[in-house]
Coordinates of C-alpha atoms and ligand atoms in Angstrom, one line a residue:
Chain A
M68 CA -82.0 122.9 -149.1
I69 CA -82.5 126.6 -149.8
K70 CA -79.8 127.8 -152.2
T71 CA -78.8 131.5 -152.6
D72 CA -75.8 133.7 -153.1
I73 CA -75.6 135.3 -149.6
I74 CA -77.1 133.9 -146.5
I75 CA -77.8 136.7 -144.1
I76 CA -78.2 135.8 -140.4
G77 CA -80.3 138.5 -138.8
A78 CA -83.0 140.6 -140.4
G79 CA -82.4 143.8 -138.6
P80 CA -81.9 147.1 -140.5
T81 CA -78.3 146.0 -141.4
G82 CA -79.3 142.6 -142.8
L83 CA -82.2 144.2 -144.7
F84 CA -80.2 146.9 -146.4
A85 CA -77.5 144.3 -147.3
V86 CA -80.2 142.7 -149.6
F87 CA -80.5 146.0 -151.5
E88 CA -76.8 146.4 -152.0
A89 CA -76.4 142.8 -153.0
G90 CA -79.3 143.1 -155.4
L91 CA -77.6 146.0 -157.2
L92 CA -74.8 143.5 -157.9
K93 CA -77.4 140.8 -159.0
L94 CA -76.7 138.7 -155.9
K95 CA -79.7 137.0 -154.3
C96 CA -80.1 136.9 -150.5
H97 CA -81.9 134.8 -148.0
L98 CA -82.5 136.1 -144.5
I99 CA -82.8 134.0 -141.3
D100 CA -84.1 135.5 -138.0
S101 CA -85.2 134.0 -134.8
L102 CA -87.9 136.6 -134.4
P103 CA -91.2 136.1 -136.2
Q104 CA -90.9 139.5 -137.9
P105 CA -88.1 141.4 -139.7
G106 CA -86.6 144.6 -138.2
G107 CA -84.3 143.5 -135.3
Q108 CA -84.1 145.8 -132.4
C109 CA -86.1 148.5 -134.2
A110 CA -89.1 146.1 -134.5
E111 CA -88.7 144.3 -131.2
I112 CA -87.6 147.0 -128.7
Y113 CA -88.7 150.4 -130.0
P114 CA -91.0 150.3 -133.1
K115 CA -93.0 153.3 -131.9
K116 CA -90.0 155.5 -131.0
P117 CA -88.5 158.1 -133.3
I118 CA -84.9 158.0 -134.6
Y119 CA -83.3 161.3 -135.5
D120 CA -79.9 160.3 -137.0
I121 CA -80.8 158.5 -140.2
P122 CA -79.2 160.7 -142.9
S123 CA -81.8 162.8 -144.7
R124 CA -84.6 161.6 -142.4
P125 CA -85.1 164.4 -139.7
E126 CA -87.3 162.0 -137.9
I127 CA -88.6 158.5 -138.5
L128 CA -90.3 155.9 -136.3
A129 CA -88.2 152.8 -136.0
G130 CA -91.1 150.7 -137.2
D131 CA -91.5 152.9 -140.3
L132 CA -87.8 152.6 -141.0
V133 CA -88.2 148.8 -141.1
D134 CA -91.3 149.1 -143.4
Q135 CA -89.4 151.5 -145.7
L136 CA -86.4 149.1 -145.9
M137 CA -88.7 146.2 -146.7
A138 CA -90.2 148.3 -149.5
Q139 CA -86.8 149.2 -150.8
I140 CA -85.6 145.6 -151.0
Q141 CA -88.8 144.3 -152.4
P142 CA -87.6 144.2 -156.1
F143 CA -84.8 141.9 -155.0
K144 CA -87.2 139.3 -153.7
P145 CA -85.2 138.1 -150.6
G146 CA -86.1 134.8 -149.1
F147 CA -87.0 134.6 -145.4
T148 CA -86.7 131.9 -142.7
L149 CA -88.3 133.6 -139.8
G150 CA -88.9 132.3 -136.3
E151 CA -85.9 130.1 -136.6
T152 CA -82.4 130.5 -135.1
A153 CA -79.3 129.8 -137.1
K154 CA -77.6 127.2 -135.0
E155 CA -74.7 125.8 -137.1
I156 CA -72.5 126.8 -140.0
N157 CA -70.7 124.0 -141.8
R158 CA -68.3 124.4 -144.7
K159 CA -68.7 122.0 -147.6
R160 CA -65.8 120.7 -149.8
D161 CA -66.6 123.1 -152.6
G162 CA -66.1 126.0 -150.2
S163 CA -69.7 126.8 -149.8
F164 CA -71.4 127.1 -146.4
V165 CA -74.5 125.3 -145.1
V166 CA -76.4 127.1 -142.3
T167 CA -78.8 125.0 -140.3
T168 CA -81.5 126.4 -138.0
D169 CA -82.8 125.0 -134.7
K170 CA -85.8 123.6 -136.7
G171 CA -83.5 121.9 -139.1
T172 CA -84.0 124.2 -142.1
Q173 CA -80.8 124.2 -144.3
H174 CA -79.5 127.0 -146.4
Q175 CA -76.5 126.9 -148.7
A176 CA -74.4 129.8 -150.2
Q177 CA -70.9 130.8 -151.1
V178 CA -71.1 133.7 -148.6
V179 CA -72.5 134.1 -145.1
A180 CA -73.1 137.6 -143.7
I181 CA -73.8 137.6 -140.0
A182 CA -76.0 140.7 -139.1
G183 CA -77.0 139.3 -135.8
G184 CA -77.0 142.6 -133.8
L185 CA -76.9 141.9 -130.1
G186 CA -77.7 138.3 -130.7
T187 CA -80.9 136.3 -130.3
F188 CA -83.7 137.6 -128.2
E189 CA -84.4 135.3 -125.3
P190 CA -87.1 135.5 -122.7
R191 CA -86.3 137.1 -119.4
K192 CA -86.8 134.5 -116.8
P193 CA -88.0 135.4 -113.3
D194 CA -85.8 134.5 -110.4
L195 CA -87.7 131.5 -109.0
A196 CA -86.2 128.4 -107.5
N197 CA -86.6 125.3 -109.7
L198 CA -88.1 127.3 -112.5
T199 CA -86.1 125.6 -115.2
I200 CA -87.2 122.0 -114.1
W201 CA -90.8 123.0 -115.1
E202 CA -89.8 124.2 -118.5
N203 CA -92.0 122.3 -121.1
K204 CA -93.8 120.8 -118.1
G205 CA -96.1 123.7 -117.5
V206 CA -93.8 126.7 -117.7
D207 CA -93.7 128.5 -121.1
Y208 CA -92.0 131.8 -121.8
I209 CA -93.3 132.2 -125.3
I210 CA -96.7 131.3 -126.6
R211 CA -96.4 129.5 -129.9
E212 CA -99.7 127.6 -130.2
P213 CA -102.5 129.2 -128.3
E214 CA -104.6 126.0 -128.9
K215 CA -102.3 124.3 -126.4
Y216 CA -104.1 126.1 -123.6
R217 CA -107.6 125.3 -124.6
N218 CA -109.6 124.2 -121.5
K219 CA -106.5 124.6 -119.3
N220 CA -106.0 126.7 -116.2
V221 CA -103.4 129.3 -117.1
L222 CA -101.6 131.9 -115.0
I223 CA -99.8 134.7 -116.7
A224 CA -97.4 137.0 -114.9
G225 CA -96.2 140.4 -116.3
G226 CA -97.3 144.0 -116.7
G227 CA -96.6 144.9 -120.3
D228 CA -98.2 144.5 -123.7
S229 CA -97.5 140.8 -124.1
A230 CA -99.0 139.9 -120.7
L231 CA -102.1 141.9 -121.6
D232 CA -102.4 140.7 -125.2
W233 CA -102.1 137.0 -124.3
T234 CA -104.5 137.4 -121.4
I235 CA -107.1 138.7 -123.9
V236 CA -106.4 135.9 -126.4
L237 CA -106.4 133.1 -123.9
A238 CA -109.5 134.3 -122.1
E239 CA -111.4 133.0 -125.1
L240 CA -109.8 129.6 -125.0
A241 CA -108.6 128.5 -121.6
Q242 CA -110.7 127.1 -118.8
S243 CA -109.4 130.0 -116.6
V244 CA -106.9 132.8 -117.0
T245 CA -105.3 134.5 -114.1
L246 CA -103.2 137.6 -114.6
V247 CA -100.7 138.4 -111.9
H248 CA -98.6 141.5 -111.6
R249 CA -96.6 143.2 -108.8
R250 CA -98.8 146.3 -109.0
N251 CA -102.1 147.3 -110.5
Q252 CA -100.7 149.6 -113.1
F253 CA -99.9 148.1 -116.5
R254 CA -97.6 149.5 -119.3
G255 CA -99.5 148.6 -122.4
A256 CA -101.6 150.0 -125.3
L257 CA -104.7 151.8 -123.9
D258 CA -106.9 149.5 -125.9
S259 CA -105.4 146.4 -124.3
V260 CA -105.7 147.8 -120.8
Q261 CA -109.3 148.6 -121.4
K262 CA -110.0 145.1 -122.8
V263 CA -108.4 143.4 -119.8
Q264 CA -110.4 145.7 -117.5
A265 CA -113.6 144.6 -119.3
L266 CA -112.7 140.9 -119.0
K267 CA -112.1 141.4 -115.3
D268 CA -115.4 143.2 -114.8
Q269 CA -117.2 140.4 -116.6
N270 CA -115.4 137.8 -114.4
K271 CA -113.9 136.2 -117.5
I272 CA -110.4 136.5 -116.0
Q273 CA -109.0 136.7 -112.5
L274 CA -106.7 139.7 -111.9
I275 CA -104.5 139.4 -108.8
T276 CA -102.4 142.5 -107.9
P277 CA -100.1 143.3 -106.2
A278 CA -98.8 139.8 -106.3
E279 CA -96.0 137.6 -107.5
V280 CA -95.4 133.9 -107.9
I281 CA -93.0 132.6 -105.4
T282 CA -93.0 128.8 -105.7
L283 CA -93.9 126.1 -108.2
D284 CA -95.1 122.6 -107.4
G285 CA -96.3 119.5 -109.2
G286 CA -95.5 115.9 -110.1
R287 CA -94.6 115.1 -113.7
H288 CA -96.3 118.3 -114.7
L289 CA -96.9 121.6 -112.9
T290 CA -100.1 121.5 -110.9
N291 CA -99.9 124.2 -108.3
L292 CA -98.1 127.4 -107.5
T293 CA -97.9 129.8 -104.6
L294 CA -98.5 133.5 -104.9
K295 CA -97.5 136.1 -102.5
V296 CA -100.5 138.5 -102.4
D297 CA -100.1 141.5 -100.1
G298 CA -97.7 139.6 -97.9
T299 CA -99.7 136.4 -97.5
S300 CA -99.2 133.2 -99.4
V301 CA -102.0 131.9 -101.6
N302 CA -102.0 128.5 -103.3
Q303 CA -103.5 128.3 -106.8
A304 CA -104.0 125.2 -109.0
V305 CA -102.7 125.7 -112.5
D306 CA -101.8 123.7 -115.6
Y307 CA -99.6 126.4 -117.1
F308 CA -97.5 129.3 -115.7
I309 CA -96.5 131.8 -118.4
P310 CA -94.1 134.5 -117.2
L311 CA -94.1 137.3 -119.9
F312 CA -91.3 139.7 -118.9
G313 CA -90.1 140.6 -122.3
L314 CA -87.1 139.5 -124.3
T315 CA -83.4 140.3 -123.9
P316 CA -80.7 139.7 -126.4
K317 CA -77.9 137.1 -125.8
L318 CA -75.1 136.5 -128.3
G319 CA -76.3 132.9 -128.6
P320 CA -75.1 130.3 -131.2
I321 CA -72.9 132.9 -132.9
A322 CA -70.4 132.4 -130.1
N323 CA -69.9 128.7 -131.1
W324 CA -68.9 129.1 -134.8
G325 CA -65.1 129.5 -134.4
L326 CA -65.2 133.2 -134.9
E327 CA -63.0 135.6 -133.0
I328 CA -65.1 137.1 -130.3
E329 CA -64.3 140.2 -128.3
K330 CA -66.7 142.0 -125.9
N331 CA -69.6 139.8 -127.1
A332 CA -69.1 140.9 -130.8
I333 CA -67.3 139.4 -133.8
K334 CA -63.9 140.8 -134.7
V335 CA -63.7 141.9 -138.3
D336 CA -61.3 143.5 -140.7
N337 CA -62.7 147.0 -141.0
S338 CA -59.9 148.3 -143.1
L339 CA -61.1 146.1 -146.0
D340 CA -64.5 144.4 -146.1
Y341 CA -65.8 143.4 -142.6
Q342 CA -64.7 139.8 -143.2
T343 CA -64.2 137.6 -140.1
N344 CA -61.3 135.3 -139.3
I345 CA -63.2 132.7 -141.5
P346 CA -62.9 133.7 -145.2
G347 CA -66.3 133.9 -146.7
I348 CA -68.1 134.8 -143.4
Y349 CA -68.7 138.5 -142.9
A350 CA -70.1 140.3 -139.8
I351 CA -71.9 143.6 -140.2
G352 CA -73.9 146.0 -138.0
D353 CA -74.1 145.8 -134.3
V354 CA -72.7 142.3 -134.2
N355 CA -69.2 143.3 -135.2
I356 CA -66.3 145.0 -133.5
Y357 CA -63.3 146.9 -134.7
P358 CA -61.3 149.9 -133.4
G359 CA -63.7 152.9 -133.3
K360 CA -66.8 150.8 -133.8
L361 CA -70.1 152.6 -133.2
K362 CA -73.4 150.6 -132.9
L363 CA -75.5 152.8 -135.2
I364 CA -77.9 152.0 -138.0
L365 CA -76.0 154.2 -140.5
C366 CA -72.8 152.5 -139.7
G367 CA -74.5 149.1 -140.4
F368 CA -75.7 150.4 -143.8
H369 CA -72.1 151.4 -144.7
E370 CA -70.7 148.1 -143.6
A371 CA -73.3 146.2 -145.5
T372 CA -72.4 148.1 -148.7
L373 CA -68.7 147.3 -148.5
M374 CA -69.4 143.7 -147.6
C375 CA -71.5 143.2 -150.7
Q376 CA -68.7 144.4 -153.0
S377 CA -66.3 142.0 -151.4
A378 CA -68.8 139.1 -151.5
F379 CA -69.3 139.8 -155.3
Q380 CA -65.5 139.4 -155.8
R381 CA -65.6 136.2 -153.8
I382 CA -68.5 134.7 -155.7
F383 CA -67.3 135.8 -159.1
P384 CA -63.5 136.1 -158.8
K385 CA -63.1 136.6 -162.6
K386 CA -65.8 139.2 -163.1
K387 CA -64.8 142.8 -163.2
N388 CA -67.1 145.1 -161.3
V389 CA -67.4 148.9 -161.3
L390 CA -69.5 151.0 -159.0
K391 CA -72.7 152.2 -160.6
Y392 CA -74.9 155.0 -159.4
T393 CA -78.6 154.0 -159.0
T394 CA -79.6 157.3 -160.5
V395 CA -77.7 156.4 -163.6
S396 CA -78.3 152.7 -164.0
G397 CA -81.7 152.4 -162.3
I398 CA -82.8 149.3 -160.5
T399 CA -83.8 146.1 -162.1
G400 CA -85.6 143.8 -159.8
F401 CA -85.3 140.0 -159.9
D402 CA -89.0 140.0 -160.8
G403 CA -88.2 142.0 -164.0
S404 CA -89.5 145.2 -162.5
R405 CA -87.6 148.3 -163.5
K406 CA -87.1 151.7 -161.8
E407 CA -85.1 154.4 -163.5
A408 CA -84.6 158.1 -163.7
Q409 CA -86.7 160.0 -166.2
K410 CA -84.8 160.8 -169.4
S411 CA -84.4 164.5 -169.9
T412 CA -86.7 166.0 -172.4
I413 CA -85.1 167.7 -175.4
K414 CA -87.3 170.0 -177.3
T415 CA -86.8 172.6 -179.9
I416 CA -87.8 176.2 -179.3
E417 CA -88.7 177.8 -182.5
Chain B
M47 CA -66.9 169.6 -112.7
D48 CA -66.4 165.9 -112.2
I49 CA -68.0 164.1 -109.3
K50 CA -67.0 160.8 -107.6
I51 CA -69.2 157.8 -107.7
T52 CA -68.6 154.4 -106.1
V53 CA -69.9 151.3 -108.0
I54 CA -69.8 147.9 -106.4
D55 CA -70.0 145.3 -109.2
R56 CA -71.6 141.9 -109.1
S57 CA -68.5 140.2 -107.8
G58 CA -68.3 142.7 -104.9
K59 CA -65.4 144.6 -106.4
V60 CA -65.4 148.4 -105.7
H61 CA -64.9 150.8 -108.5
E62 CA -64.3 154.5 -107.9
L63 CA -65.5 156.4 -111.0
E64 CA -65.2 160.1 -112.0
A65 CA -68.3 161.2 -113.7
P66 CA -68.6 164.5 -115.7
T67 CA -71.6 166.6 -114.8
D68 CA -71.5 168.8 -117.9
I69 CA -72.2 166.3 -120.8
N70 CA -75.6 165.1 -119.9
M71 CA -74.6 161.6 -118.8
N72 CA -76.6 159.1 -116.8
L73 CA -75.3 156.5 -114.4
M74 CA -75.8 153.7 -116.9
E75 CA -73.6 155.5 -119.4
V76 CA -70.9 156.3 -116.9
C77 CA -70.7 152.6 -116.0
K78 CA -70.5 151.7 -119.7
S79 CA -67.8 154.3 -120.3
Y80 CA -65.7 152.5 -117.6
E81 CA -66.5 149.2 -119.2
L82 CA -68.4 147.9 -116.1
P83 CA -70.7 145.0 -116.9
V84 CA -73.8 147.1 -117.6
D85 CA -75.4 146.3 -121.0
G86 CA -77.8 149.2 -121.3
T87 CA -79.6 147.1 -123.9
C88 CA -82.5 149.5 -124.4
G89 CA -80.2 152.5 -124.7
G90 CA -81.6 154.1 -121.6
I91 CA -85.4 154.3 -122.2
A92 CA -86.3 152.3 -119.0
M93 CA -87.2 149.3 -121.0
C94 CA -84.7 146.6 -120.1
A95 CA -83.6 146.9 -116.4
S96 CA -80.0 145.8 -117.4
C97 CA -78.8 149.0 -115.5
Q98 CA -80.7 148.3 -112.3
C99 CA -78.7 149.1 -109.1
Y100 CA -79.2 149.4 -105.4
V101 CA -78.6 152.9 -104.1
L102 CA -76.5 152.5 -100.9
S103 CA -75.9 156.2 -100.0
N104 CA -78.4 158.8 -98.9
H105 CA -78.4 161.1 -101.9
P106 CA -81.3 163.2 -103.0
L107 CA -82.4 161.4 -106.1
E108 CA -85.2 162.6 -108.4
K109 CA -88.4 160.7 -108.0
K110 CA -89.0 157.7 -110.2
S111 CA -90.8 158.4 -113.4
P112 CA -93.9 156.3 -114.3
D113 CA -91.7 154.5 -116.9
E114 CA -89.1 153.7 -114.3
E115 CA -91.8 152.5 -111.8
A116 CA -93.3 150.3 -114.6
M117 CA -89.9 148.7 -115.5
L118 CA -89.0 148.1 -111.9
S119 CA -92.4 146.4 -111.3
E120 CA -91.4 143.9 -114.0
A121 CA -87.7 143.5 -113.1
F122 CA -86.1 140.9 -111.0
Y123 CA -84.2 141.2 -107.7
V124 CA -85.9 144.4 -107.0
K125 CA -85.6 145.9 -103.5
E126 CA -86.7 149.1 -101.8
N127 CA -83.6 150.9 -102.9
S128 CA -83.6 149.7 -106.5
R129 CA -83.2 152.3 -109.3
L130 CA -82.5 152.2 -113.0
G131 CA -79.1 153.7 -113.6
C132 CA -80.2 155.2 -116.9
Q133 CA -82.8 157.3 -115.1
I134 CA -80.2 158.8 -112.7
Q135 CA -78.8 161.9 -114.3
I136 CA -75.3 162.8 -113.2
D137 CA -75.5 166.0 -111.2
K138 CA -73.3 167.9 -108.7
K139 CA -75.7 166.9 -105.9
L140 CA -74.7 163.3 -106.5
D141 CA -71.1 163.6 -105.5
G142 CA -70.1 160.5 -103.4
L143 CA -73.1 158.4 -104.6
T144 CA -72.6 154.7 -103.9
V145 CA -74.5 152.1 -105.8
E146 CA -74.3 148.3 -106.2
L147 CA -75.1 146.5 -109.4
T148 CA -78.0 144.0 -109.1
P149 CA -77.4 140.4 -110.0
Ligands
LIG108 C1 -84.1 152.0 -127.7 C2 -83.1 152.1 -128.8 C3 -82.9 153.2 -129.5 C4 -81.9 153.3 -130.5 N1 -81.8 154.5 -131.2 C5 -80.9 154.6 -132.2 C6 -80.8 155.8 -133.0 O1 -81.4 156.8 -132.6 N2 -79.9 155.8 -134.0 C7 -79.2 154.7 -134.4 O2 -78.5 154.7 -135.4 N3 -79.3 153.5 -133.7 C8 -80.2 153.4 -132.6 N4 -80.2 152.3 -131.9 C9 -79.4 151.1 -132.3 C10 -79.9 150.4 -133.5 O3 -81.3 149.9 -133.3 C11 -79.0 149.3 -133.8 O4 -77.8 149.8 -134.2 C12 -79.6 148.5 -135.0 O5 -80.8 147.9 -134.7 C13 -78.5 147.4 -135.4 O6 -79.0 146.7 -136.5 P1 -78.5 145.3 -136.9 O7 -79.3 144.9 -138.1 O8 -77.1 145.3 -137.0 O9 -78.9 144.4 -135.6 P2 -80.3 144.1 -134.9 O10 -81.3 145.2 -135.1 O11 -80.0 143.8 -133.5 O12 -80.9 142.8 -135.5 C14 -80.2 141.6 -135.4 C15 -81.2 140.4 -135.7 O13 -80.4 139.2 -135.7 C16 -81.2 138.2 -135.2 N5 -80.3 137.1 -134.8 C17 -79.2 137.1 -134.0 N6 -78.6 135.9 -133.9 C18 -79.3 135.1 -134.7 C19 -79.2 133.7 -135.0 N7 -78.3 132.9 -134.5 N8 -80.2 133.2 -135.8 C20 -81.2 134.0 -136.3 N9 -81.3 135.3 -136.0 C21 -80.4 135.8 -135.2 C22 -81.9 138.8 -134.0 O14 -83.1 138.1 -133.7 C23 -82.2 140.2 -134.6 O15 -83.5 140.3 -135.2 C24 -81.2 152.2 -130.9 C25 -81.3 151.0 -130.1 C26 -82.3 150.9 -129.1 C27 -82.5 149.6 -128.4
LIG109 S1 -80.6 150.9 -119.9 FE1 -82.4 149.8 -120.2 S2 -83.5 150.3 -118.4 FE2 -81.7 151.4 -118.2

């Protein structure tokens, strides 16, 4: 059981900044995110695109914003459970919460802050009859263990970076790799496009365009599929079909926690502290809703700040707390590191 | 000036919308402002296809950008008349435009 002061579900910009504000109050945080990397939408959807409305940053790439947030919270040593989805929240007799992930990891804290954004990112599934019956029997939407495909016949569909990148990786391992796309243009990093071109030229992969998979077939496991290539049907023997069409957010498990949901978001008390209908559970950032809500990063930062003050009162009902300026009080990390303003120099002029 | 746009939602219901031409809106944003079920997850950068629609009227639309072509080549339920709503800028020329949201 991982024990901390605040469990933060979602490691997007809002969840990350909450670690900082909590740290100033000497509260420890642990972040859980289904994605393998922190940064939420900024990291998953648009890391290379600029943002222009972060106060005092005329322009910053979304990926750089995440890196800077990670650097800013570093002194407060947050814990991370990445690549796991928070599935259940249970309340213990002593009032604390236990959050359990899909992989069974358990976390315990007095306060839970849900910073789940638009929800968990799930693979976009192509519209194919019977697709779901082949899931885990030859159809994978996410590659977790490349070794699984060693010496197998794999067919990847898609036209973006992940289709290209996995084609390159699996070309080394698999018996055969076929990349199928509806047209012969790919939207990916130039470097990856060139590598795939080279693999094709060396006959290390098969590239079929314009084509799409139309039916799947097999016994206990997928064995064959049919492609439509330029209007004609072509049968291909495969062990695995991996459609890689990107990820799309769905509210996911958050909807099942007894929280008041409106328009796919969690209702909170914005006049006070962004607490939900369950005392001790807060919702901050894109995941919450209240009159006038704007889904913006700077709003998430503000909400995280107020939430932490309220969480402090909840965890230490008897402790008095006054707002301190970081300029004045500096930052003391949980690792003993210390940052503070330089003292003014006072010298005599004779 | 406002123009009229007809949007048929996924249940077949017809919505008559008034769209302003002077505040730099696109069709995805107009649908969202009327609370129609269009997520616009990527914020309008042609990266999610949640705004995909079939254009049913004969309006002179701008040609698809390479980004829109790329997204449509990876989207589902795509037909000849598929477009991404976020790439359709609201303009006087589009008065009377009729579209249907894709599944
Ligand atoms: C293309 C684009 C451009 C944008 N441009 C701007 C801009 O210019 N300015 C601006 O202010 N905003 C912009 N935004 C919006 C901004 O990115 C969001 O407001 C911001 O990311 C919200 O942060 P968040 O931390 O609240 O949520 P998110 O960034 O959505 O992060 C939420 C995280 O929670 C995780 N999660 C959800 N449920 C669970 C669960 N059950 N278990 C584990 N993890 C879970 C998700 O995996 C995700 O990583 C833009 C968004 C997009 C898509
Ligand atoms: S809003 Fe994402 S593609 Fe149009």
